[in-house]
Coordinates of C-alpha atoms and ligand atoms in Angstrom, one line a residue:
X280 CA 36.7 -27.2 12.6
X281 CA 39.7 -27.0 14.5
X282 CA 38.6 -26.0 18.9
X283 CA 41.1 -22.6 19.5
X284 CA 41.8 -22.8 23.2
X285 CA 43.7 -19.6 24.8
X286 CA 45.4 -20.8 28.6
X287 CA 46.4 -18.3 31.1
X288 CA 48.5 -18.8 33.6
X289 CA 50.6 -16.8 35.5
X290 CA 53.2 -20.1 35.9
X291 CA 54.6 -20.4 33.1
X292 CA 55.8 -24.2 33.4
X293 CA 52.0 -25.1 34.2
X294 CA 50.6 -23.1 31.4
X295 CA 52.9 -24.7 28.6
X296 CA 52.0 -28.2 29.7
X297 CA 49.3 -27.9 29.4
X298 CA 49.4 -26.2 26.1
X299 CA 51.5 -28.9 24.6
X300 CA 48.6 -31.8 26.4
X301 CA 45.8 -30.4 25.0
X302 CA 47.5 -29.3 21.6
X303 CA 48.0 -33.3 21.9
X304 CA 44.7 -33.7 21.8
X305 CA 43.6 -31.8 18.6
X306 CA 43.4 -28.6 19.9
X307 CA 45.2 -25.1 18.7
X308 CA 46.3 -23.5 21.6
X309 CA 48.0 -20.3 22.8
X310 CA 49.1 -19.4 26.0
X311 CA 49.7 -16.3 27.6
X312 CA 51.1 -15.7 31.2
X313 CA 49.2 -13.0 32.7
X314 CA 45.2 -11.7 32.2
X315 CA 46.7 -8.6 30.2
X316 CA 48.1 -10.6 27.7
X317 CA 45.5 -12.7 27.0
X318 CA 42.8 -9.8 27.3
X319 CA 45.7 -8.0 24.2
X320 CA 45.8 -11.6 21.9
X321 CA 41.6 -11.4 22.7
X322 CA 41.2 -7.9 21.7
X323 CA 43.8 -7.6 19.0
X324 CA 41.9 -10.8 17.5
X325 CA 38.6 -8.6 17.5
X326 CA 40.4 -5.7 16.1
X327 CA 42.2 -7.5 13.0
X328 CA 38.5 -8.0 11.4
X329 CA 38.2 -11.8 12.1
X330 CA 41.5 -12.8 10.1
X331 CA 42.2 -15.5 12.9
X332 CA 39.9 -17.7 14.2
X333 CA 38.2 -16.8 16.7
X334 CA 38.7 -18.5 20.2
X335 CA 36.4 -21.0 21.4
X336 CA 37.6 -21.6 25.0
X337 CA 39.4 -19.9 27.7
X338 CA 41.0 -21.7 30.1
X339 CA 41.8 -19.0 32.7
X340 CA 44.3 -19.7 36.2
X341 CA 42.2 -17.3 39.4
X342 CA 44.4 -16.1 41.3
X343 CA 47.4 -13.8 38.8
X344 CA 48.8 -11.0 40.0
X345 CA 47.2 -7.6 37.8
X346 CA 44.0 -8.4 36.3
X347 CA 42.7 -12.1 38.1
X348 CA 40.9 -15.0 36.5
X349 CA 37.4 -13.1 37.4
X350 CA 38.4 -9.6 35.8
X351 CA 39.6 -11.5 32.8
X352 CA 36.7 -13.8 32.2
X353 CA 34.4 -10.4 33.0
X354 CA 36.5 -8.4 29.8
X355 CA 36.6 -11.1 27.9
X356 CA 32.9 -11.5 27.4
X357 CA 32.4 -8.4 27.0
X358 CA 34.9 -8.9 23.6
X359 CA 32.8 -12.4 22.7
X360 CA 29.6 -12.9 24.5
X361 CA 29.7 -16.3 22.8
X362 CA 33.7 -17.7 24.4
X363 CA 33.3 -20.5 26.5
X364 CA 35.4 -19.5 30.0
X365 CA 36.8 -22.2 32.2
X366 CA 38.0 -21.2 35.2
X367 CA 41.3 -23.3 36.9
X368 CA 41.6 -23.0 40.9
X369 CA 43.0 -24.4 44.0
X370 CA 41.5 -25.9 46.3
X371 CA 40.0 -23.6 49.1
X372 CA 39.1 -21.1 46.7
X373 CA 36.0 -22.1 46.2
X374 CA 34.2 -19.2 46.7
X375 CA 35.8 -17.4 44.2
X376 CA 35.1 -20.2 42.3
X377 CA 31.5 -19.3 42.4
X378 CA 32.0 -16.2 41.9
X379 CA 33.2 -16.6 38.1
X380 CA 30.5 -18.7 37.5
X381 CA 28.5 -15.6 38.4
X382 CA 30.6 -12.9 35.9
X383 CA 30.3 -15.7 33.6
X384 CA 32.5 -18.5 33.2
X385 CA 30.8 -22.0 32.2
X386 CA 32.7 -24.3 34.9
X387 CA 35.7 -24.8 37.2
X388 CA 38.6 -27.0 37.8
X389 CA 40.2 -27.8 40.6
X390 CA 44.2 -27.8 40.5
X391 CA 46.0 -30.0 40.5
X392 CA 44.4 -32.0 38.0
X393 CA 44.7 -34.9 35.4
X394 CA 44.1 -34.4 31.4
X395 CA 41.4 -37.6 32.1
X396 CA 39.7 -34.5 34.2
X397 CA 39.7 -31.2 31.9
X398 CA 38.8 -32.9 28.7
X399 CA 35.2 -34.1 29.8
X400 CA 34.7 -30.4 31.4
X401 CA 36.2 -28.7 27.6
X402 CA 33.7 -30.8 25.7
X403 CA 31.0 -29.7 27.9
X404 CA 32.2 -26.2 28.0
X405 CA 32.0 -26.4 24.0
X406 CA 28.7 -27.9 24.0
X407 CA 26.7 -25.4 26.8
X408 CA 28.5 -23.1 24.5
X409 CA 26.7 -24.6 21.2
X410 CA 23.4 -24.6 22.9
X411 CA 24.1 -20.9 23.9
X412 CA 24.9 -19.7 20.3
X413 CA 22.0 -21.6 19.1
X414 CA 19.2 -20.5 21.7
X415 CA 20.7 -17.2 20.8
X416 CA 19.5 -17.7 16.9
X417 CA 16.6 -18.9 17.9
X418 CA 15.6 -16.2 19.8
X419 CA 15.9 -14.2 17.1
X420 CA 14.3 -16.1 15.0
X421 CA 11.5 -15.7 17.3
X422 CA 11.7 -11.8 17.8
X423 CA 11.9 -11.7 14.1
X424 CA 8.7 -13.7 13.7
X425 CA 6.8 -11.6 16.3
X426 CA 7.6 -8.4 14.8
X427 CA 6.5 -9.8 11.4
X428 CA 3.9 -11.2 12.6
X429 CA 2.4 -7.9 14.0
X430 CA 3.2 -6.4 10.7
X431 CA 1.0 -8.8 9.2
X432 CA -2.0 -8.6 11.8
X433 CA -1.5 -4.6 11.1
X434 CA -1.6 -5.3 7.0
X435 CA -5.1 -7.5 7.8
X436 CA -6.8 -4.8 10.0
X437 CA -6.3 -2.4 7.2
X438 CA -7.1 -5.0 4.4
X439 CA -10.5 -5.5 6.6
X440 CA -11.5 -2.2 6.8
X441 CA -10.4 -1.6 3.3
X442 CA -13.5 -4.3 2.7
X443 CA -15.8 -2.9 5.1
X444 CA -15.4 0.2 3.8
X445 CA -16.1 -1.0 0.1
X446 CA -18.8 -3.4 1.5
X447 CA -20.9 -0.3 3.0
X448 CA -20.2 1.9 -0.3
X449 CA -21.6 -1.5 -2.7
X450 CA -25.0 -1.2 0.1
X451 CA -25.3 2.4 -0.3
X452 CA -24.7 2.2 -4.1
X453 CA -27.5 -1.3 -4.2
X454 CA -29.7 0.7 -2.4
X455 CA -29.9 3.9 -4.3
X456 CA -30.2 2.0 -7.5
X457 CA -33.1 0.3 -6.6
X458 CA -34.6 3.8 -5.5
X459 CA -33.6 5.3 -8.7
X460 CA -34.8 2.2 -11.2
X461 CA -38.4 1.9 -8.8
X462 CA -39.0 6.1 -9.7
X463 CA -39.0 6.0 -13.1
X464 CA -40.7 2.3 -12.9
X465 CA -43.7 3.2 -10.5
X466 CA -44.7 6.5 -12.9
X467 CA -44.8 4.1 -16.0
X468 CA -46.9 1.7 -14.0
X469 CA -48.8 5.0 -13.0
X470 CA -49.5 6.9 -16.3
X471 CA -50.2 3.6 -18.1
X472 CA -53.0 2.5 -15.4
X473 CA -54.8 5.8 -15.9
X474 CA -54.5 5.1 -19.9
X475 CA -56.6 1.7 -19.3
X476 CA -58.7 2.7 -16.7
X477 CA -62.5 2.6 -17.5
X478 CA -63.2 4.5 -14.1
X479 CA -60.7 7.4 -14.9
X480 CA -61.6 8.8 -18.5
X481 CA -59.2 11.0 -20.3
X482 CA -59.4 13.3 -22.7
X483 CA -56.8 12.7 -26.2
X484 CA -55.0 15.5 -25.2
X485 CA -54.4 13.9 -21.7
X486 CA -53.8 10.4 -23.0
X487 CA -51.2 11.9 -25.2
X488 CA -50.0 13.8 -22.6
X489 CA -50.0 10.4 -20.1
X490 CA -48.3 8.6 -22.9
X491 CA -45.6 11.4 -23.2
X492 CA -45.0 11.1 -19.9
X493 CA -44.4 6.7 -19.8
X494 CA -41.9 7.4 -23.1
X495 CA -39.9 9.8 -20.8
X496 CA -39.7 7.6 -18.4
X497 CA -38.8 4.4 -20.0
X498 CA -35.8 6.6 -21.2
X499 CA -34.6 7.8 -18.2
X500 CA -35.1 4.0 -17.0
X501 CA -33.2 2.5 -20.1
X502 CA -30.4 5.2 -19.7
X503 CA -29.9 4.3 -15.6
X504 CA -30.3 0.7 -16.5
X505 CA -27.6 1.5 -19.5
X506 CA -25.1 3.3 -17.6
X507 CA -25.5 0.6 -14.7
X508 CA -24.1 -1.6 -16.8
X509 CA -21.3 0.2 -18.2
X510 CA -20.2 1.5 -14.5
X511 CA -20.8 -2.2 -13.2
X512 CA -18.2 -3.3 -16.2
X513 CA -15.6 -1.4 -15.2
X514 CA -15.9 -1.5 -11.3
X515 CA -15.9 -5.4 -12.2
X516 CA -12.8 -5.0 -14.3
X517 CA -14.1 -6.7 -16.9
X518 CA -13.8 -3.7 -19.3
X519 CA -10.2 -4.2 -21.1
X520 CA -8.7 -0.8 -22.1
X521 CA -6.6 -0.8 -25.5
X522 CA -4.0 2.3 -25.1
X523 CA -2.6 3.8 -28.1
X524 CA -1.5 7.4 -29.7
X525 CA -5.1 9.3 -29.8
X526 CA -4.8 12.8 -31.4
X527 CA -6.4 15.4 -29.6
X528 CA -8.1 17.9 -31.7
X529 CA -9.0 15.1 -33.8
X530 CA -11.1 13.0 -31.6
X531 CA -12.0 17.0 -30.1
X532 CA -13.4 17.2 -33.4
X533 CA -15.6 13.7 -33.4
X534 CA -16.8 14.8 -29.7
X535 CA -18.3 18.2 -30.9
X536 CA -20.1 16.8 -33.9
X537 CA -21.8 14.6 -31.3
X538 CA -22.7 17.5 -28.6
X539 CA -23.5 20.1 -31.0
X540 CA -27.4 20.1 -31.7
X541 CA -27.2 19.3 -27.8
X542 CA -25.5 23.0 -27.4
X543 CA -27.3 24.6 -30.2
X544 CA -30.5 24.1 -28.4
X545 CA -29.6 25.9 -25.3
X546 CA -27.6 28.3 -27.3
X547 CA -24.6 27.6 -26.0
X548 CA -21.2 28.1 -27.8
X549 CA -18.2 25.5 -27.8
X550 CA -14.5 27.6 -28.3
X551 CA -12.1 24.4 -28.9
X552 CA -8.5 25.8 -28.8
X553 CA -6.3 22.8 -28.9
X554 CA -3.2 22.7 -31.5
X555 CA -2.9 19.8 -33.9
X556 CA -0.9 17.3 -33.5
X557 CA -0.8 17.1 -30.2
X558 CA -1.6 13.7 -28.4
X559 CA -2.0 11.7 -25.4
X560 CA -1.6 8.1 -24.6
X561 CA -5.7 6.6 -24.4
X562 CA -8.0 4.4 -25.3
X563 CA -9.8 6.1 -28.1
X564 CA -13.6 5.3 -27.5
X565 CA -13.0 5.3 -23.7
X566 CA -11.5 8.9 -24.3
X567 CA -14.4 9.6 -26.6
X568 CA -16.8 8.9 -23.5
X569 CA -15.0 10.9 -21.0
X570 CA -14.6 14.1 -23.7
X571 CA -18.7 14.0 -24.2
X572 CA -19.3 13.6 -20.7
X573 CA -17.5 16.1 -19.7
X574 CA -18.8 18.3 -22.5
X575 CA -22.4 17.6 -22.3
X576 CA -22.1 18.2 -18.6
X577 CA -20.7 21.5 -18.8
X578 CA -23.4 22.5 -21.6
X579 CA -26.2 21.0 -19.3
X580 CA -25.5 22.5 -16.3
X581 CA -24.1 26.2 -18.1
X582 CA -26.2 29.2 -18.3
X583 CA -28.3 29.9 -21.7
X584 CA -26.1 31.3 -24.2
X585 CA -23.3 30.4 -22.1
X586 CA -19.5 29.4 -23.2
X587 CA -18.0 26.4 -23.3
X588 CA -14.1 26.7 -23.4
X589 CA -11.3 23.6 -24.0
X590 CA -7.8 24.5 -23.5
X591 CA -5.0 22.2 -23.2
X592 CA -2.0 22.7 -21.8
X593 CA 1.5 20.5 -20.3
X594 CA 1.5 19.3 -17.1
X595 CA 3.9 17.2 -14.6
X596 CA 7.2 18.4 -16.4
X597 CA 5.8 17.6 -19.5
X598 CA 5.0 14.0 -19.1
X599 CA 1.4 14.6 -19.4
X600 CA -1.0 16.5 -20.9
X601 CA -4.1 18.8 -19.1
X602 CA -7.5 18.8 -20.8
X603 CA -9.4 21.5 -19.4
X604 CA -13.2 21.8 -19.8
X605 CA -14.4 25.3 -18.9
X606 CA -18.0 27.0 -18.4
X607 CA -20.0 30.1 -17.3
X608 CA -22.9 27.8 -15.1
X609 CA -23.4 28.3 -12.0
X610 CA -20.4 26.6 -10.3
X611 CA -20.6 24.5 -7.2
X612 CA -19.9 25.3 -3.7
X613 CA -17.8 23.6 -1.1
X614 CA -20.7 20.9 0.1
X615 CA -21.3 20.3 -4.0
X616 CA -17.7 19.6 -4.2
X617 CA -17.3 17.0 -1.8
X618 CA -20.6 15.2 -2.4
X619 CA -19.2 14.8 -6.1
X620 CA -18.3 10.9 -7.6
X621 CA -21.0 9.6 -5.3
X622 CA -23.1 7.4 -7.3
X623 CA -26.4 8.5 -8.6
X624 CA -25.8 12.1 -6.5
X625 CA -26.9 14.8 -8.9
X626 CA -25.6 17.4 -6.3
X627 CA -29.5 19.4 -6.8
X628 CA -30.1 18.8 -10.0
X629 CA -32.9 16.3 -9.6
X630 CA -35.5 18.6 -9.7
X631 CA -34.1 20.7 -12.5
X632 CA -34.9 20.9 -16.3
X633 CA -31.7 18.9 -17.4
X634 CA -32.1 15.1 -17.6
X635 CA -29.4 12.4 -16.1
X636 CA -28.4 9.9 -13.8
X637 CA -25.8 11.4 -11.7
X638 CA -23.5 8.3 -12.9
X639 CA -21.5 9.9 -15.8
X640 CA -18.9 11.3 -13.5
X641 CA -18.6 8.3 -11.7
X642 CA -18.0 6.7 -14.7
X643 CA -15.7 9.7 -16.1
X644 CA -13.3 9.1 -13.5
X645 CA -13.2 5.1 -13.6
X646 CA -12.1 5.2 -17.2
X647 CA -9.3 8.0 -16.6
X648 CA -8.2 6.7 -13.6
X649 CA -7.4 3.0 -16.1
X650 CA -6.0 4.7 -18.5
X651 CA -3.7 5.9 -15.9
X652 CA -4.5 9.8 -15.6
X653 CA -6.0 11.8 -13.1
X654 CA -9.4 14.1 -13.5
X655 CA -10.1 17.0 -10.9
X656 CA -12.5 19.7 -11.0
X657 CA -12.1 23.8 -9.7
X658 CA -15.2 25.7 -9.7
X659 CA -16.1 28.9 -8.4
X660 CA -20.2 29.4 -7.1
X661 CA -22.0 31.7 -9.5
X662 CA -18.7 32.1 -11.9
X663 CA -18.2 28.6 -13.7
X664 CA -16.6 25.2 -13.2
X665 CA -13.4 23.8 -14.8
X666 CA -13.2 20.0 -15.3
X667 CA -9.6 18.8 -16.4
X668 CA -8.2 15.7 -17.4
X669 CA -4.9 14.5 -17.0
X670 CA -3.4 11.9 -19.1
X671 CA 0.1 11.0 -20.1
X672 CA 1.4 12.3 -23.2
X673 CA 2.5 10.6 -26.6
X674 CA 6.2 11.1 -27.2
X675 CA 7.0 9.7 -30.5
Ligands
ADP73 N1 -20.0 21.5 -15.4 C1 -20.8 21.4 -14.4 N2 -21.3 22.5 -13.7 C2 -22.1 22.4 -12.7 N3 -22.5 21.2 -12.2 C3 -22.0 20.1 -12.7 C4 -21.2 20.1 -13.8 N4 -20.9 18.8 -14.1 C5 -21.6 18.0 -13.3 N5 -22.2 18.8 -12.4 C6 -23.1 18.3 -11.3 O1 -22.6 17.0 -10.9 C7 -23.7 16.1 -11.0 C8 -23.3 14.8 -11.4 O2 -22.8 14.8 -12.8 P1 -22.9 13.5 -13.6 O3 -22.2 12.4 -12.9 O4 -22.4 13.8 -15.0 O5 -24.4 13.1 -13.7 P2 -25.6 13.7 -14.5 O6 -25.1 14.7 -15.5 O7 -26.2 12.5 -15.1 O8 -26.5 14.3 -13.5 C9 -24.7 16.7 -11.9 O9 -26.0 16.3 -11.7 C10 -24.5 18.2 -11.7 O10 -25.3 18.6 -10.5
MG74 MG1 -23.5 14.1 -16.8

């Protein structure tokens, strides 16, 4: 790259000798007679967009009637922080020698003076000048790095309480299953000690009773140890989900045959009101599950000879469809609401005549959160719940 030297002098005859030396020498060079001028070819070179070159050096006489060598190498860093100023005095002047070293200029010459002389002090000039530039970079570089590297100690503090946070819910969860297997476990161990005890003798309508009591309790076992399984599956991500077109009323249909005799006995009835042919995007069995536990709960936890409504309607502009589940129980208040999806919390129901393991909604909202929908629940105390599902729709 060819150095761009701009000379100022206020004599003329000096100025262009030293233009045509150091143009000699390799150099492009342009002089200018006073500090306005050179300031004008120095801002009219930053105004044109960068079509020239820019200047590397500025070779700059002190003393100049109008704006002096100091004023000028003052403006012209202001133009280009980065121009390498050279400042060219008499002797005695000295001081104000060391006074453009202060605004800014990189070195001084004495006048008169050989071309032996200024070349040295150009090509250092050029180099302090490199080094400048570069530190500049580098400094960037470095702010750059600082500020990225906060970002990533900020990304790592929330990453670790992310895993805190999911550590403490995996205790909680380890620690209410082993309450929840040990109940069922401890009353079989119970009722079938009494059956084998020669100091305890029981009647055959208490041993059949005792008996009753282990087979309901080996259920209730199997089904935790059961749904366990299924919810550890999916938390694991091991369970694969295949989505395809599922039609609604039809797998509706498949869901009530199943819930039926479960409504029937508490004589409760199930109004399905969804048109045909209208369909969602799903994994049909994984649907399947989420439909029956939805239903079941809302038979189980409705009033006797309650209702049982399904409506369906579009949602999100049309891009999905809303699977409402409605019933006349007894609703769930506020505190209900907010304990709700926590693992093996029945929200009062563990003392109550309906069996479960306060894992199906857990489970419910797993699969429709991987089959990329969205379940909520509204429920007014003493009136009903409403459990929807969201899922996208099928456009064919
Ligand atoms: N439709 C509903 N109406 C009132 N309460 C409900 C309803 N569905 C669920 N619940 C409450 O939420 C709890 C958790 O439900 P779920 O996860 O399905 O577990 P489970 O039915 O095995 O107890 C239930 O025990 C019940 O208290
Ligand atoms: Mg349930």
């Amino acid at each position: 790259m060819v150095m761009r030297i701009l000379i100022v002098d206020d004599e003329a005859a000096q100025m262009r000798a030293l233009c045509d030396t150091l143009g000699q020498r390799g150099y492009q060079t342009v002089g200018c007679s006073s500090g306005e001028a050179a300031l004008a070819v120095l801002n009219g070179q930053a105004g044109d967009g960068g079509a020239e070159a820019p200047f590397q050096v500025l070779l700059a006489d002190l003393m100049m009637p109008g704006l002096d060598g100091i004023a000028l190498v003052q403006a012209a860093r202001a133009i280009d922080p980065d121009l390498a100023c050279i400042i060219m005095t008499g002797e005695g002047t000295i001081g104000s020698a060391v006074q453009a070293m202060q605004v800014g200029a990189l070195d001084y010459i004495l006048k008169p003076f050989r071309v032996s002389v200024i070349l040295p002090i150009i090509a250092r000039a050029l180099e302090t000048r490199n080094l400048r530039i570069m530190n500049a970079s580098l400094e960037l570089r470095l702010r750059e790095h600082a500020v990225q590297l906060v970002r990533i100690n900020e990304e790592l503090q929330v990453a670790r309480l992310q895993a805190d946070r999911a550590n403490q819910a995996k205790s909680a969860f380890l620690s209410n299953m082993s309450h929840e297997l040990r109940t069922p476990l401890n009353a079989i161990l119970g009722f079938a000690q009494i059956l084998a005890s020669e100091q305890l003798p029981s009647t055959p309508a208490q041993k059949k009773q005792f008996a009753g009591n282990i087979l309901q309790a080996s259920r209730h076992l199997l089904r935790l140890i059961n749904d366990i399984l299924d919810l550890a599956k999916v938390e694991s991500g091991a369970l694969t989900l295949e989505t395809e077109q599922v039609g609604l009323s039809q797998v509706l249909q498949e869901c009530r045959t199943l819930v039926d005799p479960l409504a029937r006995m508490r004589g409760v009835e199930l109004r399905v009101s969804v048109a045909d042919g209208v369909s969602v995007m799903a994994d049909r069995v994984r649907l399947k599950q989420v439909l029956i536990n939805l239903l079941s709960n809302a038979i189980k936890y409705n009033r006797e000879y309650g209702t049982v409504s399904v409506h369906c309607a579009e949602a999100a502009g049309g891009e999905r469809l809303r699977l409402s589940v409605q019933d006349t129980g007894a609703g769930l208040d506020e505190k209900q609401l907010e304990a709700m999806f926590q693992p093996f919390n029945r929200l009062g129901q563990e003392g109550g005549t309906q069996e479960g393991t306060g894992l199906g909604l857990v489970m419910t909202r797993h699969l429709v959160e991987k089959m990329g929908g969205e379940l909520g629940v509204v429920s007014t105390p003493g009136m009903g719940s409403t459990f929807w599902v969201a899922l996208p729709v099928f456009l064919a």
